[in-house]
XYZ file of C-alpha atoms in Angstrom:
578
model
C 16.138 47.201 -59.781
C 19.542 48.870 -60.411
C 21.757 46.344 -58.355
C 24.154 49.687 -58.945
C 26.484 48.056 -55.981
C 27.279 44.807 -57.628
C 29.924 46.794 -59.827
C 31.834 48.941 -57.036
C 35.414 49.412 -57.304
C 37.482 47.728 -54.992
C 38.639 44.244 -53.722
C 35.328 43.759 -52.168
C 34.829 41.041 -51.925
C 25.828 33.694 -58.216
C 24.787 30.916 -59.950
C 22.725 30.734 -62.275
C 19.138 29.706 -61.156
C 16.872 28.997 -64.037
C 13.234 30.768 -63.948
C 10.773 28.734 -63.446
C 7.059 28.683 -61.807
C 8.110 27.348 -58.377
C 11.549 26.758 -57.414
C 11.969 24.791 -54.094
C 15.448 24.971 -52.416
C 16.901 21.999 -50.363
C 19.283 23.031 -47.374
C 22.593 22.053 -46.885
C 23.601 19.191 -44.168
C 23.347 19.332 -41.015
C 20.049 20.024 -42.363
C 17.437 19.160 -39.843
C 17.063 22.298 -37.036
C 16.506 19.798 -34.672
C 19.714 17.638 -34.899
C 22.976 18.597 -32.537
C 26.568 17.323 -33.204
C 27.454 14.483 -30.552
C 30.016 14.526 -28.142
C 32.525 12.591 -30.635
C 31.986 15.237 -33.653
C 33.234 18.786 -31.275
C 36.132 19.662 -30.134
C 35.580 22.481 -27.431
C 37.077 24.997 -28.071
C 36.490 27.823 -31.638
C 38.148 27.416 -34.555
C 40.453 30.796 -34.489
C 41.321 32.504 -37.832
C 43.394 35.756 -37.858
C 42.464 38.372 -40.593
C 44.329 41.288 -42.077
C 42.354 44.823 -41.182
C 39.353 45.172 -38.351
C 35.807 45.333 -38.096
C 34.163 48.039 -36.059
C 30.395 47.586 -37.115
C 28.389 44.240 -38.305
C 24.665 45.356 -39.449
C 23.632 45.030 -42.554
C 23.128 48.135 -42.647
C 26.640 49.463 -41.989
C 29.066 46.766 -42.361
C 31.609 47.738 -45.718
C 34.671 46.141 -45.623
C 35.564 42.627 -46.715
C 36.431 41.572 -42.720
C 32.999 43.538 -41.552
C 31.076 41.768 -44.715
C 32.414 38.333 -43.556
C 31.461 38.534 -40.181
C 28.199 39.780 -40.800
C 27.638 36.940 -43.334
C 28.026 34.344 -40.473
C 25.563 36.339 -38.204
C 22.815 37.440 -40.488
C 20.915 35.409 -43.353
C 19.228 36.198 -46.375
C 15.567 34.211 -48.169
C 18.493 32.484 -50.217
C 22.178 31.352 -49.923
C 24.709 29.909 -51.678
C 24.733 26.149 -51.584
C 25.874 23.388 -53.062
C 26.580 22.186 -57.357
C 26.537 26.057 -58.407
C 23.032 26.589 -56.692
C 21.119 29.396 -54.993
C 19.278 27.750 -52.048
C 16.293 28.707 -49.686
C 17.567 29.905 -46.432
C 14.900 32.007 -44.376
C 12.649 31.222 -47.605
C 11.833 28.021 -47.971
C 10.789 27.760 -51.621
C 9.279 30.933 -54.055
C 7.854 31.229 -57.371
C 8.438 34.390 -59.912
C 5.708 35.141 -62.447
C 5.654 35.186 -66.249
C 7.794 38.352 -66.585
C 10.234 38.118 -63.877
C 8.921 40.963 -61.997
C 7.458 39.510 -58.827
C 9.264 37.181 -56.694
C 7.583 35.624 -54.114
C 8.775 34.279 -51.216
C 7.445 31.640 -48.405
C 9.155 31.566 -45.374
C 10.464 28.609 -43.449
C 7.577 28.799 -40.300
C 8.959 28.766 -36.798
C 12.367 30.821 -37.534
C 13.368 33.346 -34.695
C 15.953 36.091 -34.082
C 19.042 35.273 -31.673
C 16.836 36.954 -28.909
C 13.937 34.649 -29.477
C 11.379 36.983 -31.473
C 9.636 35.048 -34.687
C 10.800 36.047 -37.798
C 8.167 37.040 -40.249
C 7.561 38.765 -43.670
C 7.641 41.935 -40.915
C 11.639 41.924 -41.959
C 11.463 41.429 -44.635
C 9.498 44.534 -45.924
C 11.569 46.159 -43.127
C 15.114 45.055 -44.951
C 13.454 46.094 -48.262
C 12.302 49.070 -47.807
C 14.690 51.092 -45.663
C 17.590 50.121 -48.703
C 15.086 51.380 -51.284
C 14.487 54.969 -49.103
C 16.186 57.921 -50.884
C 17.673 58.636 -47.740
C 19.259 55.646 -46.966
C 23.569 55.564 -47.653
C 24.672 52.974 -46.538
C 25.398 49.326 -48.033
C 23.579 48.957 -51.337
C 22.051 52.021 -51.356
C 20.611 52.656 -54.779
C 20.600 49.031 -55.451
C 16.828 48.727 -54.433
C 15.835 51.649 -55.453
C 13.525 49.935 -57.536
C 12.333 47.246 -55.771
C 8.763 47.141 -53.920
C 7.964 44.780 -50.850
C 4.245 44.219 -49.982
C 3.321 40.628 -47.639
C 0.380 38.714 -47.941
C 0.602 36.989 -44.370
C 3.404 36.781 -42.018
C 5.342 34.041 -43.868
C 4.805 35.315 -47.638
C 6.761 38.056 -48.980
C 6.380 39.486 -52.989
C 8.783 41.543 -53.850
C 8.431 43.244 -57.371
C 11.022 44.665 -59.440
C 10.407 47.842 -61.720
C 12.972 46.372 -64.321
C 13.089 42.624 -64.259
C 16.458 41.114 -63.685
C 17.247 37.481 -64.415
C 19.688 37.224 -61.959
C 17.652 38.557 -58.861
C 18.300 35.653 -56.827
C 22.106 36.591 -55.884
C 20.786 39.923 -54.706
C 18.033 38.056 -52.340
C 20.976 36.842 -50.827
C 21.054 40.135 -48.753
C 20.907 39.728 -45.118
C 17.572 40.864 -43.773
C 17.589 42.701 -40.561
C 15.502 42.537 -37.717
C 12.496 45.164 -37.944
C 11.506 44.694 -34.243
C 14.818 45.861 -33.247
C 15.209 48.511 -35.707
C 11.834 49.744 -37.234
C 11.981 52.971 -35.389
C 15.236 54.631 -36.507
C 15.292 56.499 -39.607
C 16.588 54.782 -43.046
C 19.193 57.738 -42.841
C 20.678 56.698 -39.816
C 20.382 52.839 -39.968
C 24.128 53.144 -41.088
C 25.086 54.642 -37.522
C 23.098 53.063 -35.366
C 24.690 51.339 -32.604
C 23.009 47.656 -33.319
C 25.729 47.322 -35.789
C 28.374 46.839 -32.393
C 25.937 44.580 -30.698
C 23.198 42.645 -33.819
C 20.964 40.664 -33.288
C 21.360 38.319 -36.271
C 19.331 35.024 -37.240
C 22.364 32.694 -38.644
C 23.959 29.754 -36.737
C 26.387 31.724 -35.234
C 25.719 34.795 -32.993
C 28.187 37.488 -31.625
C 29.713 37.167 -28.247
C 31.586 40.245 -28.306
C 32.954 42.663 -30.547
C 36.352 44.874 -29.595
C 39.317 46.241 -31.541
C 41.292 42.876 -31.059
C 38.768 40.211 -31.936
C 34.885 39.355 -32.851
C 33.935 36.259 -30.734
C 31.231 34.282 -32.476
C 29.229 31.374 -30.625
C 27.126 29.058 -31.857
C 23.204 29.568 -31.711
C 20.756 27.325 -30.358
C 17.457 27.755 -30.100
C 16.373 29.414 -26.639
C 19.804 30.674 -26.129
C 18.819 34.403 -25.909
C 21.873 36.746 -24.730
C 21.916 39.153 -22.338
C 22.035 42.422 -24.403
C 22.275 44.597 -21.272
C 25.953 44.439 -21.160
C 27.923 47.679 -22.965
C 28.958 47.309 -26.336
C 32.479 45.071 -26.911
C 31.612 43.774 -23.256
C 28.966 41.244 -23.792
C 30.228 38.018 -22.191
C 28.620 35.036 -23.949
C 26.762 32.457 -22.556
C 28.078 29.089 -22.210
C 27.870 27.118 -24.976
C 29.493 23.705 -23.927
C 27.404 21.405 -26.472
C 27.293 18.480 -24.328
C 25.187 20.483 -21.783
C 23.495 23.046 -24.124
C 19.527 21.642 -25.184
C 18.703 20.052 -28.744
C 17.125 23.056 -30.499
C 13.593 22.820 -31.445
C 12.295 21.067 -34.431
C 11.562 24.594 -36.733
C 13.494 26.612 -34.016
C 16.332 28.933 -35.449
C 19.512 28.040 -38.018
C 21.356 24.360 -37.584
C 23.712 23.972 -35.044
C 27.248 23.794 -36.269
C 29.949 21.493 -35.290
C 32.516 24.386 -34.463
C 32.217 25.545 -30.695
C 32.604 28.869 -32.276
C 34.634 31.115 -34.415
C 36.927 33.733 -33.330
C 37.934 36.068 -35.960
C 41.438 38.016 -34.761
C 42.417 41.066 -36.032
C 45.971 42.294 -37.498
C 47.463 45.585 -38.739
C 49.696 43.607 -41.161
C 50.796 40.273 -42.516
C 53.770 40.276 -40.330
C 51.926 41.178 -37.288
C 50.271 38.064 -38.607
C 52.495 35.466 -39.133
C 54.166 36.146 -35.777
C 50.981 34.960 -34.363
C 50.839 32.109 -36.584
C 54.245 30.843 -35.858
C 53.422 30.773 -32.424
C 50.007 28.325 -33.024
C 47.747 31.219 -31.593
C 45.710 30.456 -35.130
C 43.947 27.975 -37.279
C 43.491 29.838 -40.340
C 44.685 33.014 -42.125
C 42.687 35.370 -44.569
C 43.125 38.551 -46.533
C 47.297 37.573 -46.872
C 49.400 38.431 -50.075
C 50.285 35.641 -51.942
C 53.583 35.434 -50.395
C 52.933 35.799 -47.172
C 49.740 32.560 -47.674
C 53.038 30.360 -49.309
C 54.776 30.714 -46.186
C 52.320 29.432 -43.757
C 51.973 25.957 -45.107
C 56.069 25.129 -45.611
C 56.076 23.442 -42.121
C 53.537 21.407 -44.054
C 50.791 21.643 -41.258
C 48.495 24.029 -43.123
C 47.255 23.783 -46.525
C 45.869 26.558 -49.063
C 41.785 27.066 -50.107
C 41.714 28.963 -53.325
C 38.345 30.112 -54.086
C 37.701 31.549 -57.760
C 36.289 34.687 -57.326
C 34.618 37.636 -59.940
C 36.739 39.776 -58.773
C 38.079 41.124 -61.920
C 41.472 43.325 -61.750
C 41.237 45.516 -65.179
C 42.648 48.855 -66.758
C 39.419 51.214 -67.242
C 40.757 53.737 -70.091
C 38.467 57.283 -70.037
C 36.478 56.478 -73.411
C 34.866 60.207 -73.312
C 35.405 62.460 -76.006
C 38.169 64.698 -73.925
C 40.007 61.356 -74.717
C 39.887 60.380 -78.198
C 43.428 58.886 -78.198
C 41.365 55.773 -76.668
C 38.154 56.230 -78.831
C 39.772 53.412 -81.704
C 39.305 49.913 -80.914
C 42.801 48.975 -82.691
C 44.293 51.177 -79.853
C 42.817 49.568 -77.031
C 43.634 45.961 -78.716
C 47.352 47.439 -79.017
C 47.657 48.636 -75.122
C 46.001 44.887 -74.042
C 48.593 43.762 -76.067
C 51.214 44.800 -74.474
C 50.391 44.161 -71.119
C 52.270 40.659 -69.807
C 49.217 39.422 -68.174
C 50.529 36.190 -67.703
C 53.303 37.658 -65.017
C 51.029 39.468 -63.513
C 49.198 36.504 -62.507
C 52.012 34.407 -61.842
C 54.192 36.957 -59.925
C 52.112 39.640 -58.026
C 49.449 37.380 -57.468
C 51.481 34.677 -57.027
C 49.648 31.996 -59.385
C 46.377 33.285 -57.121
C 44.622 34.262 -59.963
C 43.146 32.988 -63.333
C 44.312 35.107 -66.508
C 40.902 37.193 -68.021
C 40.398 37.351 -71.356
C 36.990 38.858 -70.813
C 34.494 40.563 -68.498
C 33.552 36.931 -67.399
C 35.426 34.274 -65.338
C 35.625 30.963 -67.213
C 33.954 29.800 -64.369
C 30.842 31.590 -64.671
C 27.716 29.602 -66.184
C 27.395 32.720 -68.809
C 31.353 31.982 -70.457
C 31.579 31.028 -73.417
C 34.739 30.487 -75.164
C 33.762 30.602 -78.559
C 32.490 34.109 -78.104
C 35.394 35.724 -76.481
C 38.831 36.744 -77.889
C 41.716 35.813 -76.317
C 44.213 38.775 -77.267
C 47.916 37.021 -76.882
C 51.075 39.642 -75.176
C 52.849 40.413 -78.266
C 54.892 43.763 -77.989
C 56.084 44.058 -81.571
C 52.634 43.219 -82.347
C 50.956 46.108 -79.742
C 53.793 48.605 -82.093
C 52.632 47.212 -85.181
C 49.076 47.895 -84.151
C 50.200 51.451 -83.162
C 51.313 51.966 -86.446
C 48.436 51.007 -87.851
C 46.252 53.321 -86.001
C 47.898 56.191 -87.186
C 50.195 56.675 -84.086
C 53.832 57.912 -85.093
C 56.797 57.637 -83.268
C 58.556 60.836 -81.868
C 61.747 62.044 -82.272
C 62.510 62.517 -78.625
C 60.847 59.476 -77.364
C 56.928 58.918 -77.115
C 54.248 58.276 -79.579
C 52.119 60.796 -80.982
C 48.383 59.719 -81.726
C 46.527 59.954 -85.033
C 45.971 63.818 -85.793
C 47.664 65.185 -82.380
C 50.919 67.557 -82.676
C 52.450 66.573 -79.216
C 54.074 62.818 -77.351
C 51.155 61.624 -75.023
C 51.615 60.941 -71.613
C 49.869 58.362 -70.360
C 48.838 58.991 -66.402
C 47.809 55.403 -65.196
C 46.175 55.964 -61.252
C 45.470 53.222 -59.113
C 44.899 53.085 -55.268
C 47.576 53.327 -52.832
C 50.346 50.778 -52.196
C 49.155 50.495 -48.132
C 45.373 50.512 -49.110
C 45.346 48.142 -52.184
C 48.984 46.915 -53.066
C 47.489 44.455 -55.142
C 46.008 47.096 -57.188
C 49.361 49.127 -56.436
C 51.181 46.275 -57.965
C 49.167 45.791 -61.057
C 49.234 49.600 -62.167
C 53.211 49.696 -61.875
C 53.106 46.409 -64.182
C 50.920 48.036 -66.529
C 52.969 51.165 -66.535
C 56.326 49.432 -67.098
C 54.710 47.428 -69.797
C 53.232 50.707 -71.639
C 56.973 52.072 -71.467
C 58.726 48.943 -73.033
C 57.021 49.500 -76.280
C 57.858 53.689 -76.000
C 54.684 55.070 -74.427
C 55.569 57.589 -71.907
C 52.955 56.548 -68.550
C 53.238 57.937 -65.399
C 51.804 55.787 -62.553
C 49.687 57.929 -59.528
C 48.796 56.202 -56.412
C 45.699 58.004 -54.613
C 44.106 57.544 -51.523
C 40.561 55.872 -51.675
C 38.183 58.949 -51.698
C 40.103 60.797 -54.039
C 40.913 57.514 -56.140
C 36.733 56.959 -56.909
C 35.358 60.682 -55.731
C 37.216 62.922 -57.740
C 39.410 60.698 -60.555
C 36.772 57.807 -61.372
C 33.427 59.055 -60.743
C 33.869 62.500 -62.587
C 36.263 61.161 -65.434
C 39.369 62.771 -64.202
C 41.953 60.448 -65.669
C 43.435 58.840 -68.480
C 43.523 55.023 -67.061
C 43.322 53.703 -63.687
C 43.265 50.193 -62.274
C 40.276 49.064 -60.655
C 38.846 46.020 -58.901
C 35.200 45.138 -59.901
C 33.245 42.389 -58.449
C 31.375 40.788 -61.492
C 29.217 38.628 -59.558
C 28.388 34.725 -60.517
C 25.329 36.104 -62.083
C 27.235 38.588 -64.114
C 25.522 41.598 -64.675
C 27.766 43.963 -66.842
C 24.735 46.546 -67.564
C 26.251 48.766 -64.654
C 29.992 48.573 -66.076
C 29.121 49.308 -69.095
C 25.759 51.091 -69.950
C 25.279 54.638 -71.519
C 22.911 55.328 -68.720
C 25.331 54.494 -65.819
C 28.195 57.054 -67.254
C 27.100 59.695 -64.716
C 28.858 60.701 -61.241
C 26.010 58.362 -59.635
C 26.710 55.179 -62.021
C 29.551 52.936 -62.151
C 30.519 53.496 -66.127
C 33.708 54.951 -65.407
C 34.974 54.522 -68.987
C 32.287 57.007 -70.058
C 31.193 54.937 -72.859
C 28.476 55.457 -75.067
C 27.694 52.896 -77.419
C 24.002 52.344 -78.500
C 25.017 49.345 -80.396
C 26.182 47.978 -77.040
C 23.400 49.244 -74.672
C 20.787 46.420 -75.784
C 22.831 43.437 -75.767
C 23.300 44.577 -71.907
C 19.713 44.472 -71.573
C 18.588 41.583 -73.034
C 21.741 39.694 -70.857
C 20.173 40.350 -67.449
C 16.679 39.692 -68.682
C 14.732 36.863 -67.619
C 14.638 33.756 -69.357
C 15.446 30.172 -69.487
C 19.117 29.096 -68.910
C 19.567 28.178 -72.656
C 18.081 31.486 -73.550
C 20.079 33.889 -71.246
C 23.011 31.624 -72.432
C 22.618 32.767 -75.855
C 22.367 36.449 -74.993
C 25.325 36.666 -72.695
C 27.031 35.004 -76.046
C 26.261 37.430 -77.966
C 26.981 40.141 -75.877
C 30.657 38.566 -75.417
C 30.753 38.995 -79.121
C 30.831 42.590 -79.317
C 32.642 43.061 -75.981
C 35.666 41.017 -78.098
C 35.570 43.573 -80.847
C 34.888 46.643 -78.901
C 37.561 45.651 -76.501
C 36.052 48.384 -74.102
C 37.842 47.123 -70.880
C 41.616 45.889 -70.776
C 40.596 42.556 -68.657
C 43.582 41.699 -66.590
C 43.076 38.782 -64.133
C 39.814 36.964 -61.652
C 42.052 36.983 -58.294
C 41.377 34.065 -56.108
C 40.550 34.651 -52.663
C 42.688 32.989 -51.061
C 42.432 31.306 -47.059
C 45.164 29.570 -45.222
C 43.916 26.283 -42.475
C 45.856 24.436 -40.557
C 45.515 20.609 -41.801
C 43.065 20.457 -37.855
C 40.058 21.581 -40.187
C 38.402 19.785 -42.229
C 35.161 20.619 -43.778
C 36.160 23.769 -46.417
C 35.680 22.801 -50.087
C 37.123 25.307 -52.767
C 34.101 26.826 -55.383
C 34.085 29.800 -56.878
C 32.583 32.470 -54.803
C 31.218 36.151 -54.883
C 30.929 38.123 -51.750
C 34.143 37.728 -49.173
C 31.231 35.919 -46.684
C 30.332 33.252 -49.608
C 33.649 31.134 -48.942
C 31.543 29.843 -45.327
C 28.894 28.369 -47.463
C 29.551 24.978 -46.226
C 30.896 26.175 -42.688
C 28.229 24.043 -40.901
C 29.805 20.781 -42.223
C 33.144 22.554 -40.311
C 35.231 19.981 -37.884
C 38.259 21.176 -35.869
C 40.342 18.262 -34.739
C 42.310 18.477 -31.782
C 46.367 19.514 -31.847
C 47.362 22.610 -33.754
């Protein structure tokens, strides 16, 4: 299995799960299918939250940016989820078992479980799911991540899937929603990604869409026997009423628990101000996707506090490593430009204290840290000179430094993404850039727009350094960062690096094993990542919600995917007021 996706640029938006013969996964409460909230735990009407951007498709199949990823999260659900204590958890599966070399993963699944429109979900999906995002001529969402992965089903509820390169932390990718097969079978893996499901899914989760339009998705709670009425055009689909004091106890294996929210309504904005002008007229209970600034504001009336959940989103500068580059080829250079980077106001003052300083490849919070392995380099600027020096890099005499056997000043061209798609990212290049010129380098700093910022700079090793934004994942896997193999148009090695001492302490990290094993081997692969210093680790951003003080329910953990921070959504109460 490549799991190629895990390591894609951008703010995209898990645990570590020891192998063992048979793993069996509690669920989180409200556990029991058949129990309903009472009268005295719902307030009736949905919990509103307004988000930053839009969503025009929610399939798994289709859905790609963080607001479209979140929804579908809530609609959709995967054999395993993120639960409670740092723990993957059975969700359609009810338990599995792996054999002796981590290649086959089999799962059971939880009898009795059905669709939003009332057909059974079986291993039928599952192979489904599996298959179309392993077909060649599938493009959509994690295509090329399953390349590698075969699905065959022993009887409706038992699934094996079997991985051509066995991956220890296969778990946080069977957290991928599974679609439903009945519904979608018949089109083509090529044009799953278009299809119109993704305006009006079917999903299997607690909550299912009312309707979808440019203003607002309307989720609903979903109780078994509840089956919409699909007939409706797309964005027009009224939803049924779902008053819970009227609405029938689900069956005892029926579909997903019933939540205590009446519902979730997810409203789009352009902007932050757009925004906050809704906010400050108590249209909304929470905010998402804000700058820092813009979060701070929302809570001084003192209604409305801040969730920060630690995410693997890692913020770094990716230097071109390739031999057209060999003014970045010396590890004492790359030490020297970390350096001088003032990570430290970077976290505190773009991302506004958002954000945990990285000293590695690996949030702190991550099972596979380990501080005694990994470096922490200090901002020192007379230091990043003196290392400069050191190098062989001489000063010029019109300004500039000229590196070890070159004739000329070097420009530095730093590119990140542009200010209104990323200004995070926007934010964190012009740091780096002013940085780079306090201690003489002479950088230039090039927004581009997306496609050209990844298609034609990153993916073909057109540039010198760029900031980029690379989910890590709470089961790190660093393989498709960093490995000789993936430095191709089609990989995610954007650095270009090729270092065979490197390449099998990659390996042997994402191999199976037991926790204190695969301990050991991400320790010794933070080892050489310290001296090689191939990456110039910036800062894990937080993602960062705003709720009114009316919710209670959300508990801060570190998450992975933008959809992971409603882990515990079904424990969700919304009080009355604003």
């Amino acid at each position: 299995m490549h799991l190629r996706d895990r390591a894609v640029i951008g703010l995209l938006s898990l645990v570590l799960v020891g192998l063992t013969a048979a793993v069996v996964a509690p669920s989180l409460a409200p556990a029991d299918p058949g129990e309903t909230p009472s009268a005295s735990d719902r307030v009736l009407r949905p919990y509103v939250e307004g988000v930053i951007g839009s969503a025009a498709t929610l399939s798994p199949f289709s859905a790609q940016s963080v607001v479209e990823r979140t929804i579908a999260s809530l609609l959709f659900r995967g054999l395993v989820r993120l639960g409670p204590d740092d723990r993957l958890i059975g969700d359609l599966a009810e338990r599995w078992t792996v054999d002796d070399s981590g290649s086959a993963w089999t799962f059971h699944l939880r009898p009795g479980l059905s669709w939003h429109d009332g057909e059974p979900i079986t291993s039928a999906d599952v192979l489904f799911t599996v298959r179309a995002l392993s077909d060649p001529s599938y493009q959509g969402p994690g295509a090329a991540s399953w390349r590698e992965v075969t699905a065959t089903s022993a009887d409706p509820l038992t699934v094996t899937l079997t991985l051509a390169t066995p991956l220890g932390g296969f778990l946080q990718a069977a957290t991928q929603p599974i679609a439903p097969e009945h519904l979608l079978g018949r089109i083509a893996p090529a044009e799953l990604p278009a299809a119109s499901f993704g305006q009006r899914p079917v999903g299997s989760g607690a909550f299912r869409l009312g309707s979808l339009d440019a203003e607002h998705a309307v989720l609903v709670p979903w109780v078994a026997g509840d089956v919409p009425d699909r007939s409706a055009a797309p964005g027009q689909s009224a939803p049924q009423a779902t008053d819970s004091l009227a609405s029938p106890s689900p069956s005892a294996p029926g579909g997903a628990p019933v939540p205590y929210l009446d519902g979730i309504v997810f409203r789009f904005f352009p902007n932050a101000a757009a925004l906050e002008a809704a906010w400050s007229l108590g249209q909304l209970d929470g905010a998402g996707g804000l700058p820092a600034g813009a979060a701070a504001r929302l809570t001084a009336g003192g209604d409305a506090r801040i969730i920060r959940y630690p995410s693997t989103t890692l913020f770094a500068v990716t230097l071109n490593l390739r031999p057209t580059h060999p003014q970045f080829r010396d590890a004492g250079v790359r030490v020297a430009l970390l350096q001088a980077i003032n990570r430290d106001a970077i976290v505190g003052s773009l991302l506004g204290g958002f954000a945990t300083r990285a000293d590695g490849l690996i949030p702190s919070t991550s099972w596979a840290f380990d501080s005694d392995a990994t470096t922490a380099i200090a901002y020192d600027p007379e230091a990043a000179t003196a290392a400069l020096v050191a190098a062989g890099w001489k000063h010029a005499a019109d300004g500039g430094w000229i590196p070890k056997g070159g004739k000329d000043p070097l420009t530095i061209e730093i590119i990140s993404p542009l200010e209104e798609a990323n200004p995070t990212a926007f934010g964190i290049a012009a740091a780096v850039a002013a940085d780079w010129q306090a201690i003489g380098l002479t950088v230039t700093h090039v927004p581009l727009p997306g496609a050209e910022f990844v298609g034609d700079r990153l993916q073909v090793g057109e540039f010198d350094a760029a900031v980029t934004g690379t989910t890590i994942g709470l089961d790190p896997d660093l393989y498709p960062l960093l490995a000789s193999t993936q430095a191709k148009r089609t990989g995610s090695n954007f650095s270009g690096l090729q270092d065979p001492t490197l390449d099998p302490l990659l390996v042997k990290a994402r191999a199976p094993g037991s926790d204190e094993v695969r301990k050991a081997a991400y320790a010794a692969l933070q080892v050489k990542l310290s001296a090689g210093t191939y990456v110039l680790p910036l800062a894990f951003g937080d993602l960062v919600v705003v709720v009114r003080n009316t919710l209670s329910g959300p508990l801060e953990r570190p998450v992975g995917a933008p959809g992971d921070r409603f882990w515990d959504v079904l424990t969700w109460r919304l009080a009355e007021g604003r």
